[in-house]
Amino acid sequence: MPAKLIDGKKIAHFYRNSIAEEVKQLKQEGVVPGLAVIQAGENPASQTYVRMKRKTCEEMGIYSVLIEYDDNVSEKELLGKIDQLNQDPSIHGILVQLPLPEGIQTENVIDQISPDKDVDGFHPVNIGRMMIGKDAFLPCTPFGILKMLEYENIQLGGRHAVVVGRSNIVGKPAGQLLLRENATVTYCHSKTENLSSYTKDADILISAAGRAKFIHGNDIKPGAVVIDVGMNRDEDGKLCGDIDFESALDIAGYITPVPGGVGPMTITMLMFNTVKSARRSLLEA
Ligand code: NDP
């Protein structure tokens, strides 16, 4: 039997409805959730992501403002702008689209965002709070994965989760969130020897390596839950994931498509975090 498709668009729609309700409620209480998006440089992929994020804000009644810089922007200028946004009461979330132009230290820029407005969940304070199980803004992609698994009623406790990729924004936090849900977690990365010996043992396999179709059906445990985070181009220039979807479909129990899997959930959780921040600002007022 082919794997059940985890439909990211449908699940995103489900969560977006309740987020939109919360936006309406907040407006009645006098607060319009606001997101500031900073984009530096002319990376076409970044421009697409920014457009999609702002369009979703608009659809959900969230105010968004775009601050654009060219490739020559200085770190000082970016830090100054973030400082200003940190103080702005109409802004509840600040997102800096990555990657930044060469010469700018991403770490310094992320550190400058107030942890209370860090709706991407990248600031060390939020990462630390997540690690110790305290309330935090969770990084949107791993958070979205968790919500997908929850929607599909997939049991995590006691199961072996293998995460391929250990970036600070996807792989590492994805593993931490699964650990929090009592999965037994293994991380794999580019130095892992005999990768397939790990992937074949995964009840839950999350791939966030950015390598087109590099995990095949015969690298997957029959019946496994396969979450494909990768956004790559295949030899024909077509968007594809890390998983060879065709061969995985007959082996996996559940699988996310690319596109239409993790991507829509990432943006949804950004909206969730922005609205959560707006609610917090009201509670603290
Ligand atoms: P990074 O490049 O920062 O990290 C990639 C990770 O994969 C690294 O830890 C690297 O290991 C590991 N890796 C690379 N090659 C291999 C290999 N052959 N075998 C095992 N591990 C490997 O990428 P990101 O985490 O930012 O993104 C990962 C993918 O997810 C990309 O395709 C990106 O486009 C996509 N993405 C999708 C999102 C969505 O919403 N759908 C959101 C964010 C990202 P090492 O640490 O040793 O170098």
Coordinates of C-alpha atoms and ligand atoms in Angstrom, one line a residue:
M1 CA 0.0 0.0 0.0
P2 CA 1.4 3.4 -0.9
A3 CA 2.3 5.8 2.0
K4 CA -0.3 8.2 3.3
L5 CA 0.5 11.7 2.1
I6 CA 0.9 14.3 4.8
D7 CA -0.8 17.3 3.1
G8 CA 1.0 20.4 4.4
K9 CA -1.3 22.7 2.6
K10 CA -4.4 21.2 4.2
I11 CA -2.9 21.1 7.7
A12 CA -1.6 24.7 7.3
H13 CA -5.1 25.8 6.4
F14 CA -6.5 24.1 9.5
Y15 CA -4.1 25.9 11.8
R16 CA -4.4 29.2 9.9
N17 CA -8.2 29.3 10.6
S18 CA -7.6 29.3 14.3
I19 CA -4.8 31.9 14.0
A20 CA -7.0 34.2 12.0
E21 CA -9.7 33.9 14.7
E22 CA -7.1 35.0 17.3
V23 CA -6.2 37.9 15.0
K24 CA -9.8 39.0 14.9
Q25 CA -10.1 38.7 18.7
L26 CA -6.9 40.7 19.3
K27 CA -8.2 43.5 17.0
Q28 CA -11.4 43.6 19.0
E29 CA -9.1 44.1 22.0
G30 CA -7.3 46.9 20.3
V31 CA -4.1 45.2 19.0
V32 CA -3.2 44.6 15.4
P33 CA -0.4 42.0 15.2
G34 CA 2.5 43.5 13.3
L35 CA 5.5 41.8 11.6
A36 CA 8.6 43.6 10.3
V37 CA 10.5 41.8 7.6
I38 CA 14.1 42.9 6.8
Q39 CA 15.5 41.8 3.5
A40 CA 19.1 42.7 2.6
G41 CA 20.5 42.0 -0.8
E42 CA 18.9 40.7 -4.0
N43 CA 18.7 36.9 -3.5
P44 CA 15.8 35.8 -5.7
A45 CA 14.9 32.8 -3.5
S46 CA 14.8 35.2 -0.4
Q47 CA 12.6 37.6 -2.4
T48 CA 10.1 34.8 -3.1
Y49 CA 10.0 33.7 0.5
V50 CA 9.5 37.3 1.7
R51 CA 6.7 37.8 -0.8
M52 CA 5.0 34.6 0.4
K53 CA 5.3 35.5 4.1
R54 CA 3.9 39.0 3.5
K55 CA 1.0 37.6 1.4
T56 CA 0.1 35.2 4.2
C57 CA 0.2 38.1 6.7
E58 CA -2.2 40.0 4.5
E59 CA -4.6 37.0 4.2
M60 CA -4.6 36.6 7.9
G61 CA -5.1 40.3 8.8
I62 CA -1.6 40.7 10.2
Y63 CA 0.1 44.1 9.5
S64 CA 3.4 43.6 7.8
V65 CA 6.1 46.1 6.8
L66 CA 9.1 45.3 4.5
I67 CA 12.4 47.0 5.1
E68 CA 14.7 46.5 2.1
Y69 CA 18.4 47.1 1.8
D70 CA 20.8 46.5 -1.1
D71 CA 23.9 44.2 -0.8
N72 CA 26.0 47.1 0.5
V73 CA 24.2 47.6 3.7
S74 CA 26.4 47.8 6.7
E75 CA 26.0 45.6 9.8
K76 CA 25.8 48.8 11.9
E77 CA 22.8 50.1 9.8
L78 CA 21.0 46.7 10.2
L79 CA 21.6 46.6 14.0
G80 CA 20.4 50.2 14.3
K81 CA 17.2 49.4 12.4
I82 CA 16.5 46.3 14.5
D83 CA 17.0 48.4 17.6
Q84 CA 14.4 50.8 16.4
L85 CA 12.0 48.0 15.6
N86 CA 12.6 46.5 19.1
Q87 CA 11.2 49.8 20.5
D88 CA 8.3 50.1 18.1
P89 CA 5.0 49.1 19.9
S90 CA 3.2 48.4 16.6
I91 CA 5.7 45.6 15.8
H92 CA 5.4 42.3 17.6
G93 CA 7.7 40.2 15.4
I94 CA 11.0 40.9 13.6
L95 CA 12.2 38.6 10.9
V96 CA 15.5 39.0 9.2
Q97 CA 15.5 37.0 5.9
L98 CA 18.6 34.8 5.6
P99 CA 21.1 34.6 4.1
L100 CA 22.6 38.1 4.7
P101 CA 25.1 39.7 2.3
E102 CA 28.7 38.8 2.7
G103 CA 30.5 40.7 5.5
I104 CA 27.6 40.8 7.8
Q105 CA 27.7 38.5 10.8
T106 CA 24.4 36.7 11.0
E107 CA 24.9 35.9 14.6
N108 CA 25.3 39.6 15.6
V109 CA 22.1 40.4 13.7
I110 CA 20.0 37.7 15.3
D111 CA 21.4 38.6 18.7
Q112 CA 20.2 42.1 18.2
I113 CA 16.5 41.1 17.9
S114 CA 14.7 41.3 21.2
P115 CA 13.9 37.8 22.3
D116 CA 10.4 39.0 22.8
K117 CA 10.0 39.8 19.1
D118 CA 12.1 36.9 17.8
V119 CA 9.2 35.2 16.0
D120 CA 11.7 33.0 13.9
G121 CA 12.8 31.5 17.2
F122 CA 16.5 31.8 16.3
H123 CA 17.7 34.0 19.2
P124 CA 19.9 32.1 21.8
V125 CA 17.5 33.0 24.5
N126 CA 14.6 31.3 22.7
I127 CA 16.8 28.3 21.7
G128 CA 17.9 28.0 25.4
R129 CA 14.3 28.2 26.7
M130 CA 13.3 25.6 24.2
M131 CA 16.1 23.3 25.3
I132 CA 15.0 23.4 28.9
G133 CA 11.3 23.1 28.1
K134 CA 10.3 26.7 29.0
D135 CA 7.8 28.8 27.0
A136 CA 9.6 30.1 24.0
F137 CA 9.2 31.2 20.4
L138 CA 9.9 27.8 18.6
P139 CA 11.8 27.9 15.3
C140 CA 9.1 27.8 12.6
T141 CA 10.2 24.8 10.5
P142 CA 10.7 22.3 13.4
F143 CA 7.6 23.7 15.1
G144 CA 5.6 23.2 11.9
I145 CA 6.8 19.6 11.6
L146 CA 5.7 18.9 15.2
K147 CA 2.2 20.4 14.4
M148 CA 2.0 18.2 11.3
L149 CA 2.8 15.1 13.3
E150 CA 0.3 16.1 16.0
Y151 CA -2.4 16.7 13.4
E152 CA -1.8 13.2 12.0
N153 CA -1.9 11.7 15.5
I154 CA 1.5 10.1 15.0
Q155 CA 2.9 8.7 18.2
L156 CA 6.4 10.0 19.0
G157 CA 7.0 8.7 22.5
G158 CA 9.5 5.8 22.6
R159 CA 10.0 5.8 18.8
H160 CA 13.3 6.2 17.1
A161 CA 13.6 9.6 15.3
V162 CA 16.5 10.1 13.0
V163 CA 17.2 13.7 11.9
V164 CA 19.5 14.2 8.9
G165 CA 21.0 17.6 9.2
R166 CA 22.2 19.6 12.2
S167 CA 21.7 23.3 11.3
N168 CA 20.8 25.7 14.1
I169 CA 17.5 26.6 12.3
V170 CA 16.2 23.2 11.3
G171 CA 18.0 20.0 12.2
K172 CA 19.2 20.7 15.8
P173 CA 15.9 22.2 17.0
A174 CA 13.8 19.5 15.2
G175 CA 15.7 16.8 17.1
Q176 CA 15.2 18.8 20.4
L177 CA 11.5 19.1 19.9
L178 CA 11.2 15.4 19.2
L179 CA 13.2 14.6 22.3
R180 CA 10.8 16.8 24.3
E181 CA 8.0 14.5 23.0
N182 CA 10.0 11.5 24.3
A183 CA 11.3 10.2 21.0
T184 CA 14.8 8.6 21.0
V185 CA 16.7 10.9 18.7
T186 CA 19.7 10.3 16.5
Y187 CA 21.4 13.1 14.6
C188 CA 23.1 12.5 11.3
H189 CA 25.2 15.0 9.3
S190 CA 27.8 15.2 6.5
K191 CA 30.4 13.3 8.5
T192 CA 28.1 10.5 9.5
E193 CA 29.5 7.1 8.2
N194 CA 27.0 4.7 6.6
L195 CA 24.1 7.1 6.7
S196 CA 21.6 4.4 5.5
S197 CA 22.3 2.2 8.5
Y198 CA 20.6 5.0 10.6
T199 CA 17.9 6.0 8.2
K200 CA 16.8 2.3 7.8
D201 CA 16.3 2.1 11.6
A202 CA 14.2 5.3 11.8
D203 CA 10.5 5.1 12.8
I204 CA 10.4 8.8 12.1
L205 CA 12.8 10.1 9.5
I206 CA 13.4 13.9 9.1
S207 CA 15.7 15.0 6.3
A208 CA 17.0 18.5 6.3
A209 CA 20.2 18.1 4.4
G210 CA 19.5 20.1 1.2
R211 CA 20.6 17.2 -1.1
A212 CA 18.3 16.5 -4.0
K213 CA 16.6 13.0 -3.8
F214 CA 19.6 11.5 -1.9
I215 CA 17.6 9.2 0.3
H216 CA 15.9 6.4 -1.6
G217 CA 13.1 3.9 -0.8
N218 CA 15.6 1.2 0.1
D219 CA 17.2 3.5 2.8
I220 CA 13.8 3.8 4.6
K221 CA 12.3 1.4 7.2
P222 CA 9.0 0.0 5.9
G223 CA 6.1 1.9 7.4
A224 CA 8.3 4.8 8.6
V225 CA 7.0 8.4 8.9
V226 CA 9.1 10.4 6.4
I227 CA 9.3 14.2 6.7
D228 CA 11.2 15.9 3.9
V229 CA 12.4 19.4 4.7
G230 CA 14.7 19.7 1.7
M231 CA 14.0 22.3 -1.0
N232 CA 16.3 21.5 -3.9
R233 CA 16.3 21.5 -7.6
D234 CA 16.6 18.2 -9.5
E235 CA 18.6 17.7 -12.8
D236 CA 15.7 19.3 -14.7
G237 CA 15.5 22.3 -12.4
K238 CA 12.3 21.1 -10.8
L239 CA 11.7 21.7 -7.1
C240 CA 12.3 18.5 -5.1
G241 CA 13.1 17.3 -1.6
D242 CA 15.9 15.2 -0.1
I243 CA 13.9 12.1 -0.4
D244 CA 13.4 10.3 -3.7
F245 CA 9.7 10.5 -3.5
E246 CA 8.8 7.9 -6.2
S247 CA 10.8 5.0 -4.6
A248 CA 9.9 6.1 -1.0
L249 CA 6.2 6.1 -1.6
D250 CA 5.8 2.3 -1.6
I251 CA 8.0 1.8 1.5
A252 CA 7.1 4.6 3.9
G253 CA 3.9 4.7 6.0
Y254 CA 3.5 8.5 5.8
I255 CA 5.4 10.9 3.6
T256 CA 5.4 14.7 3.0
P257 CA 5.5 15.9 -0.6
V258 CA 7.8 18.7 -1.9
P259 CA 6.4 21.2 -2.5
G260 CA 3.2 21.2 -0.4
G261 CA 4.6 19.5 2.7
V262 CA 6.8 21.3 5.3
G263 CA 6.9 24.7 3.5
P264 CA 3.3 25.9 4.1
M265 CA 3.7 24.8 7.8
T266 CA 6.8 27.0 8.2
I267 CA 5.0 30.1 7.2
T268 CA 2.0 29.2 9.3
M269 CA 4.1 28.9 12.5
L270 CA 5.6 32.3 11.7
M271 CA 2.1 33.7 11.8
F272 CA 1.4 31.8 15.0
N273 CA 4.5 33.2 16.7
T274 CA 3.6 36.8 15.6
V275 CA 0.1 36.5 17.0
K276 CA 1.4 34.9 20.2
S277 CA 3.8 37.9 20.6
A278 CA 0.9 40.3 20.1
R279 CA -1.1 38.5 22.7
R280 CA 1.8 38.6 25.1
S281 CA 2.2 42.4 24.6
L282 CA -1.4 42.9 25.5
L283 CA -1.0 40.7 28.7
E284 CA 2.0 42.7 29.7
A285 CA 0.5 46.1 29.0
Ligands
NDP1 P1 22.2 23.8 6.1 O1 23.0 23.8 4.8 O2 22.5 24.9 7.0 O3 22.4 22.4 6.8 C1 22.4 21.2 6.1 C2 22.8 20.1 7.0 O4 22.7 18.8 6.3 C3 24.1 20.2 7.7 O5 24.1 19.8 9.0 C4 25.0 19.1 6.9 O6 26.0 18.5 7.7 C5 23.9 18.1 6.5 N1 24.3 17.4 5.3 C6 24.7 17.9 4.1 N2 24.9 16.9 3.3 C7 24.7 15.8 3.9 C8 24.9 14.4 3.5 N3 25.3 14.1 2.3 N4 24.6 13.5 4.4 C9 24.2 13.8 5.7 N5 24.0 15.1 6.1 C10 24.3 16.0 5.2 O7 20.7 23.8 5.6 P2 19.3 24.1 6.4 O8 19.2 23.3 7.6 O9 19.2 25.6 6.4 O10 18.3 23.6 5.3 C11 18.2 22.2 4.9 C12 17.3 22.0 3.8 O11 16.0 22.4 4.2 C13 17.6 22.9 2.5 O12 17.2 22.2 1.4 C14 16.7 24.1 2.7 O13 16.3 24.7 1.5 C15 15.5 23.4 3.3 N6 14.6 24.3 4.2 C16 13.3 24.2 4.0 C17 12.4 24.9 4.7 C18 10.9 24.7 4.5 O14 10.2 25.5 5.1 N7 10.5 23.7 3.8 C19 12.9 25.8 5.7 C20 14.3 25.8 5.9 C21 15.1 25.1 5.1 P3 27.2 19.3 8.4 O15 26.7 20.0 9.5 O16 28.2 18.2 8.7 O17 27.7 20.2 7.3

